[in-house]
Amino acid sequence: MTGSLSRGGSMSSSRPSEPISLRGRRIFVTGGTGFVGRCLLDYFQDSATRWGTDFEVVVLSRSPQAFLDRHPLYAGRAWLRFATGSLDHLPAPEAGRFTDVLHAAADTHSAPAPLEWLDQLVQGTRRVLDFAVAAGAERFLLVSSGAAYGPVPDGVARFREDAQFAPVTSDSRSVYGQGKRLAEHLCALYMQQHGLACVVARCFALISEHMPLDGPYAAGNFVRDALAGHDIEILGDGSSVRTYLYGRDAAHWLVSLMCRGEPGQIYNVGADAAVSILELAHAVAAQASPPLKVRVLRQGTPSPRAVYVPDIEKAGRLGLRVDTSLAEAIVATMRALTDFASPPAA
């Protein structure tokens, strides 16, 4: 591998944080069947194993049975229930039914109809906030995104939560960032008007066995190619800089913020060790057997966010840390995907 795997200091501990006890909590989750959602479901199971199943998680899903057919691992969990519906058709809330609402449902990349996408991000969040108020929830966590900061200005190495950056409103490509900012503002308004304790988690890049392998995520595409034994190709020049937080770490951070984040506050959720896309490709290629080559095609257009790195000091003040280094996360992700693909022993 050429170059260093990461730049800057890292808070990696290489030791998983103990899962939070969820005793007595009743949690309603949107987006629980997606990439981040399945990381959360795994974490809830960790909590159940450690502390017992005296809690309930209800996951919104258009088709619960179809999800369980694809992912039978989650069937039969004592703490897990499903509610059939969508952001457009939420179940009728029952007063006092939930202590917490965790809203993670949103398309993260370009949709065919941008106005419908914006409506999902904004009106979808408002519907879930209304649900939380009607259900008597005490706390609300919005899973937002670092896209809310917009493009990184020159000379800025990391995004802090108090940064006054934003996507350009005249840029029609900034739907996701604009929508997340409006969703965050809705949280502030519902906190003021209804007293709902809202916390915002701005997520940066994650890596996990649950990530899409055929989508717009470089890490997912690299892992897919490595597992198939194909050389890894980078469409651009590989110079864009990211950080990658392991899915289990991200789930611990999100549940921690749901339980004890300061209401009205925004927290970055991400790793602190910066790595270029080229370095990421080499790190993934090195884990293949035999190691693979990396090909830089230099045919991509420059990224609008060449540097996409969070400052995580604020989360650190809550005791949150990066438990898993990027190298460890890559190994764990590829091992899990290999295990999933392998037939059970006779």
Short mmCIF file of C-alpha atoms in Angstrom, two decimals, residues 37-344:
data_model
loop_
_atom_site.label_atom_id
_atom_site.label_comp_id
_atom_site.label_asym_id
_atom_site.label_seq_id
_atom_site.Cartn_x
_atom_site.Cartn_y
_atom_site.Cartn_z
CA GLY A 37 -30.96 0.90 10.66
CA ARG A 38 -29.49 -2.60 10.55
CA CYS A 39 -26.41 -1.34 12.40
CA LEU A 40 -28.83 -0.09 15.04
CA LEU A 41 -30.69 -3.40 15.17
CA ASP A 42 -27.41 -5.24 15.75
CA TYR A 43 -26.58 -2.80 18.54
CA PHE A 44 -29.99 -3.24 20.18
CA GLN A 45 -29.30 -6.98 20.22
CA ASP A 46 -25.94 -6.29 21.89
CA SER A 47 -27.80 -4.35 24.57
CA ALA A 48 -30.33 -7.15 24.99
CA THR A 49 -27.54 -9.71 25.36
CA ARG A 50 -25.77 -7.58 27.97
CA TRP A 51 -28.67 -6.09 29.91
CA GLY A 52 -31.77 -8.15 29.11
CA THR A 53 -34.78 -7.67 26.88
CA ASP A 54 -36.82 -5.33 29.10
CA PHE A 55 -37.20 -2.80 26.29
CA GLU A 56 -39.06 -2.58 23.01
CA VAL A 57 -38.07 -1.33 19.56
CA VAL A 58 -40.79 -0.80 16.96
CA VAL A 59 -39.46 -0.42 13.41
CA LEU A 60 -41.48 1.25 10.66
CA SER A 61 -41.43 -0.83 7.46
CA ARG A 62 -43.45 -0.92 4.26
CA SER A 63 -43.20 -4.71 4.27
CA PRO A 64 -41.95 -6.28 7.52
CA GLN A 65 -42.22 -9.83 6.20
CA ALA A 66 -40.22 -9.03 3.06
CA PHE A 67 -37.50 -7.54 5.29
CA LEU A 68 -37.43 -10.62 7.53
CA ASP A 69 -37.34 -12.91 4.50
CA ARG A 70 -34.21 -11.08 3.30
CA HIS A 71 -32.70 -10.81 6.78
CA PRO A 72 -33.97 -13.74 8.89
CA LEU A 73 -31.36 -12.96 11.54
CA TYR A 74 -33.79 -10.39 12.98
CA ALA A 75 -36.77 -12.74 13.25
CA GLY A 76 -37.85 -13.82 16.71
CA ARG A 77 -36.08 -11.06 18.65
CA ALA A 78 -37.99 -10.61 21.91
CA TRP A 79 -37.45 -6.85 21.94
CA LEU A 80 -38.27 -6.19 18.25
CA ARG A 81 -41.63 -5.38 16.69
CA PHE A 82 -42.59 -3.96 13.30
CA ALA A 83 -45.22 -1.42 12.31
CA THR A 84 -46.40 -1.53 8.72
CA GLY A 85 -46.31 1.89 7.10
CA SER A 86 -44.15 4.62 5.62
CA LEU A 87 -43.32 8.28 6.19
CA ASP A 88 -46.48 9.08 4.22
CA HIS A 89 -48.60 6.64 6.19
CA LEU A 90 -47.50 6.41 9.80
CA PRO A 91 -49.42 4.21 12.23
CA ALA A 92 -51.84 5.95 14.58
CA PRO A 93 -49.85 7.03 17.65
CA GLU A 94 -50.94 5.91 21.09
CA ALA A 95 -50.47 8.42 23.90
CA GLY A 96 -47.66 7.35 26.20
CA ARG A 97 -46.67 4.53 23.87
CA PHE A 98 -43.03 5.53 23.25
CA THR A 99 -40.28 7.08 25.31
CA ASP A 100 -38.03 7.78 22.30
CA VAL A 101 -38.30 8.29 18.56
CA LEU A 102 -35.25 7.76 16.35
CA HIS A 103 -35.79 9.14 12.84
CA ALA A 104 -33.27 7.71 10.37
CA ALA A 105 -35.43 7.27 7.26
CA ALA A 106 -34.34 9.25 4.18
CA ASP A 107 -32.98 8.64 0.72
CA THR A 108 -29.36 9.78 0.82
CA HIS A 109 -28.67 10.26 -2.87
CA SER A 110 -30.33 11.79 -5.88
CA ALA A 111 -33.92 10.78 -6.48
CA PRO A 112 -35.66 10.96 -9.87
CA ALA A 113 -37.99 13.74 -8.64
CA PRO A 114 -36.08 16.31 -6.54
CA LEU A 115 -39.23 18.00 -5.22
CA GLU A 116 -40.56 14.67 -3.95
CA TRP A 117 -37.18 14.00 -2.39
CA LEU A 118 -37.28 17.35 -0.59
CA ASP A 119 -40.80 16.57 0.59
CA GLN A 120 -39.60 13.24 2.00
CA LEU A 121 -36.77 14.94 3.89
CA VAL A 122 -38.82 17.82 5.26
CA GLN A 123 -42.49 16.79 5.42
CA GLY A 124 -41.47 13.24 6.31
CA THR A 125 -39.57 14.59 9.32
CA ARG A 126 -42.52 16.78 10.30
CA ARG A 127 -44.88 13.81 10.23
CA VAL A 128 -42.52 11.82 12.46
CA LEU A 129 -42.21 14.79 14.84
CA ASP A 130 -46.02 15.01 15.01
CA PHE A 131 -46.08 11.27 15.70
CA ALA A 132 -43.55 11.71 18.52
CA VAL A 133 -45.59 14.49 20.15
CA ALA A 134 -48.84 12.53 19.88
CA ALA A 135 -47.17 9.40 21.27
CA GLY A 136 -45.86 11.32 24.28
CA ALA A 137 -42.21 10.65 23.44
CA GLU A 138 -39.71 12.27 25.77
CA ARG A 139 -36.80 12.38 23.33
CA PHE A 140 -36.32 12.59 19.56
CA LEU A 141 -33.14 11.88 17.62
CA LEU A 142 -32.85 13.11 14.04
CA VAL A 143 -30.23 11.28 12.00
CA SER A 144 -29.01 14.12 9.80
CA SER A 145 -25.91 14.41 7.64
CA GLY A 146 -22.67 16.28 7.21
CA ALA A 147 -24.17 17.33 3.87
CA ALA A 148 -25.91 20.05 5.88
CA TYR A 149 -22.58 21.92 6.00
CA GLY A 150 -22.36 22.18 2.22
CA PRO A 151 -19.02 22.31 0.35
CA VAL A 152 -15.97 22.81 2.54
CA PRO A 153 -14.54 26.34 2.28
CA ASP A 154 -10.86 26.75 1.42
CA GLY A 155 -8.62 26.44 4.44
CA VAL A 156 -11.12 24.47 6.56
CA ALA A 157 -9.85 21.02 7.47
CA ARG A 158 -12.75 19.82 9.63
CA PHE A 159 -16.39 20.71 10.20
CA ARG A 160 -17.37 21.89 13.68
CA GLU A 161 -20.99 21.87 14.75
CA ASP A 162 -21.00 25.65 15.24
CA ALA A 163 -19.69 26.32 11.72
CA GLN A 164 -21.85 28.77 9.78
CA PHE A 165 -21.56 26.89 6.50
CA ALA A 166 -24.49 25.83 4.33
CA PRO A 167 -25.25 24.49 0.87
CA VAL A 168 -25.86 27.14 -1.78
CA THR A 169 -29.60 27.62 -2.20
CA SER A 170 -29.33 28.28 -5.94
CA ASP A 171 -27.63 24.90 -6.50
CA SER A 172 -30.34 22.44 -7.53
CA ARG A 173 -27.98 19.57 -6.70
CA SER A 174 -28.01 20.46 -2.99
CA VAL A 175 -31.47 18.98 -2.26
CA TYR A 176 -30.19 16.54 0.36
CA GLY A 177 -28.21 19.11 2.34
CA GLN A 178 -30.99 21.69 2.13
CA GLY A 179 -33.58 19.13 3.18
CA LYS A 180 -31.55 18.02 6.17
CA ARG A 181 -31.07 21.61 7.32
CA LEU A 182 -34.82 22.21 7.16
CA ALA A 183 -35.44 18.95 9.03
CA GLU A 184 -33.02 20.10 11.73
CA HIS A 185 -34.84 23.45 11.96
CA LEU A 186 -38.14 21.63 12.39
CA CYS A 187 -36.62 19.88 15.40
CA ALA A 188 -35.76 23.25 16.93
CA LEU A 189 -39.34 24.49 16.34
CA TYR A 190 -40.93 21.38 17.84
CA MET A 191 -38.66 21.64 20.85
CA GLN A 192 -39.75 25.26 21.34
CA GLN A 193 -43.46 24.70 20.71
CA HIS A 194 -44.00 21.23 22.15
CA GLY A 195 -41.13 20.75 24.59
CA LEU A 196 -39.92 17.67 22.68
CA ALA A 197 -36.26 17.08 23.59
CA CYS A 198 -34.68 16.92 20.13
CA VAL A 199 -31.07 16.00 19.38
CA VAL A 200 -29.48 16.11 15.92
CA ALA A 201 -26.79 13.67 14.77
CA ARG A 202 -24.92 14.76 11.63
CA CYS A 203 -23.49 11.55 10.20
CA PHE A 204 -20.41 11.38 8.00
CA ALA A 205 -19.16 8.37 6.02
CA LEU A 206 -19.69 4.93 7.58
CA ILE A 207 -18.44 1.45 6.75
CA SER A 208 -20.20 -1.79 7.63
CA GLU A 209 -21.31 -5.10 6.19
CA HIS A 210 -24.75 -3.50 5.88
CA MET A 211 -23.65 -0.79 3.44
CA PRO A 212 -24.83 -0.96 -0.19
CA LEU A 213 -22.26 -2.63 -2.42
CA ASP A 214 -23.71 -1.33 -5.68
CA GLY A 215 -24.46 2.27 -4.81
CA PRO A 216 -22.68 5.62 -4.77
CA TYR A 217 -20.47 4.71 -1.79
CA ALA A 218 -16.77 4.28 -2.59
CA ALA A 219 -16.19 1.98 0.39
CA GLY A 220 -19.02 -0.33 -0.64
CA ASN A 221 -17.86 -0.53 -4.24
CA PHE A 222 -14.26 -1.19 -3.23
CA VAL A 223 -15.27 -4.00 -0.84
CA ARG A 224 -17.56 -5.51 -3.48
CA ASP A 225 -14.75 -5.62 -6.04
CA ALA A 226 -12.24 -6.98 -3.52
CA LEU A 227 -14.55 -9.82 -2.50
CA ALA A 228 -15.06 -10.67 -6.17
CA GLY A 229 -11.29 -10.73 -6.74
CA HIS A 230 -11.40 -7.78 -9.14
CA ASP A 231 -8.84 -4.99 -9.21
CA ILE A 232 -10.22 -1.85 -7.61
CA GLU A 233 -10.91 1.05 -9.94
CA ILE A 234 -11.15 4.71 -8.93
CA LEU A 235 -13.05 6.81 -11.42
CA GLY A 236 -11.49 10.09 -10.28
CA ASP A 237 -7.99 10.82 -9.09
CA GLY A 238 -8.52 9.47 -5.55
CA SER A 239 -7.57 12.72 -3.84
CA SER A 240 -10.88 13.39 -2.05
CA VAL A 241 -10.53 13.02 1.72
CA ARG A 242 -13.03 11.27 3.99
CA THR A 243 -13.23 9.52 7.34
CA TYR A 244 -14.97 6.20 7.95
CA LEU A 245 -16.70 5.23 11.19
CA TYR A 246 -17.49 1.54 11.69
CA GLY A 247 -21.22 0.76 11.79
CA ARG A 248 -21.19 -0.66 15.31
CA ASP A 249 -19.41 2.46 16.58
CA ALA A 250 -21.92 4.67 14.75
CA ALA A 251 -24.84 2.78 16.31
CA HIS A 252 -23.36 3.24 19.78
CA TRP A 253 -22.98 6.95 19.15
CA LEU A 254 -26.53 7.33 17.83
CA VAL A 255 -28.14 5.44 20.71
CA SER A 256 -25.99 7.38 23.17
CA LEU A 257 -27.12 10.66 21.63
CA MET A 258 -30.73 9.50 21.71
CA CYS A 259 -30.43 8.69 25.42
CA ARG A 260 -28.18 11.46 26.72
CA GLY A 261 -27.36 13.99 24.05
CA GLU A 262 -28.12 17.55 25.14
CA PRO A 263 -31.50 18.63 23.77
CA GLY A 264 -31.27 21.32 21.12
CA GLN A 265 -27.71 20.38 20.20
CA ILE A 266 -26.12 19.08 17.00
CA TYR A 267 -23.39 16.42 17.19
CA ASN A 268 -21.09 15.18 14.44
CA VAL A 269 -21.02 11.39 14.11
CA GLY A 270 -17.92 10.13 12.33
CA ALA A 271 -14.30 9.07 12.67
CA ASP A 272 -11.48 11.57 13.10
CA ALA A 273 -8.73 9.89 11.06
CA ALA A 274 -8.76 11.38 7.57
CA VAL A 275 -8.00 9.13 4.60
CA SER A 276 -7.95 9.80 0.86
CA ILE A 277 -10.09 7.69 -1.47
CA LEU A 278 -6.85 6.35 -2.96
CA GLU A 279 -5.61 5.29 0.47
CA LEU A 280 -8.97 3.69 1.20
CA ALA A 281 -8.76 1.70 -2.04
CA HIS A 282 -5.28 0.43 -1.18
CA ALA A 283 -6.41 -0.47 2.35
CA VAL A 284 -9.30 -2.56 0.99
CA ALA A 285 -7.17 -4.13 -1.77
CA ALA A 286 -4.59 -5.20 0.82
CA GLN A 287 -7.18 -7.31 2.64
CA ALA A 288 -8.01 -9.43 -0.41
CA SER A 289 -6.31 -12.78 -0.85
CA PRO A 290 -4.17 -12.43 -2.83
CA PRO A 291 -3.87 -8.61 -2.54
CA LEU A 292 -5.33 -6.74 -5.50
CA LYS A 293 -4.18 -3.86 -7.65
CA VAL A 294 -5.68 -0.36 -7.56
CA ARG A 295 -6.28 1.41 -10.85
CA VAL A 296 -6.77 5.19 -10.92
CA LEU A 297 -8.74 6.11 -14.02
CA ARG A 298 -8.81 9.88 -13.46
CA GLN A 299 -12.04 10.20 -15.42
CA GLY A 300 -14.26 11.58 -12.70
CA THR A 301 -15.21 15.20 -12.21
CA PRO A 302 -13.90 16.98 -9.10
CA SER A 303 -15.92 16.26 -5.99
CA PRO A 304 -17.98 19.17 -4.64
CA ARG A 305 -16.78 18.11 -1.18
CA ALA A 306 -13.12 17.27 -1.70
CA VAL A 307 -12.63 17.26 2.10
CA TYR A 308 -15.43 15.77 4.19
CA VAL A 309 -14.04 15.39 7.70
CA PRO A 310 -15.86 16.04 11.00
CA ASP A 311 -14.55 17.54 14.19
CA ILE A 312 -15.75 15.10 16.89
CA GLU A 313 -14.58 16.87 20.03
CA LYS A 314 -18.16 17.66 21.06
CA ALA A 315 -19.18 13.99 20.93
CA GLY A 316 -16.00 13.17 22.84
CA ARG A 317 -17.23 15.31 25.72
CA LEU A 318 -20.05 12.78 26.12
CA GLY A 319 -17.47 10.01 26.39
CA LEU A 320 -17.95 8.82 22.81
CA ARG A 321 -14.88 7.55 21.00
CA VAL A 322 -13.85 5.70 17.86
CA ASP A 323 -13.60 2.11 19.05
CA THR A 324 -12.62 0.59 15.71
CA SER A 325 -9.78 1.76 13.46
CA LEU A 326 -10.37 1.91 9.72
CA ALA A 327 -8.12 -1.10 9.13
CA GLU A 328 -10.08 -3.10 11.72
CA ALA A 329 -13.39 -1.93 10.24
CA ILE A 330 -12.38 -3.08 6.75
CA VAL A 331 -11.34 -6.50 8.05
CA ALA A 332 -14.55 -6.91 10.08
CA THR A 333 -16.72 -5.79 7.16
CA MET A 334 -15.12 -8.13 4.65
CA ARG A 335 -15.16 -11.05 7.09
CA ALA A 336 -18.86 -10.55 7.83
CA LEU A 337 -19.74 -10.33 4.15
CA THR A 338 -17.72 -13.47 3.43
CA ASP A 339 -19.52 -15.30 6.23
CA PHE A 340 -22.91 -14.17 4.90
CA ALA A 341 -22.04 -15.46 1.45
CA SER A 342 -20.72 -18.83 2.63
CA PRO A 343 -23.15 -21.77 2.76
CA PRO A 344 -23.68 -23.26 6.23
#
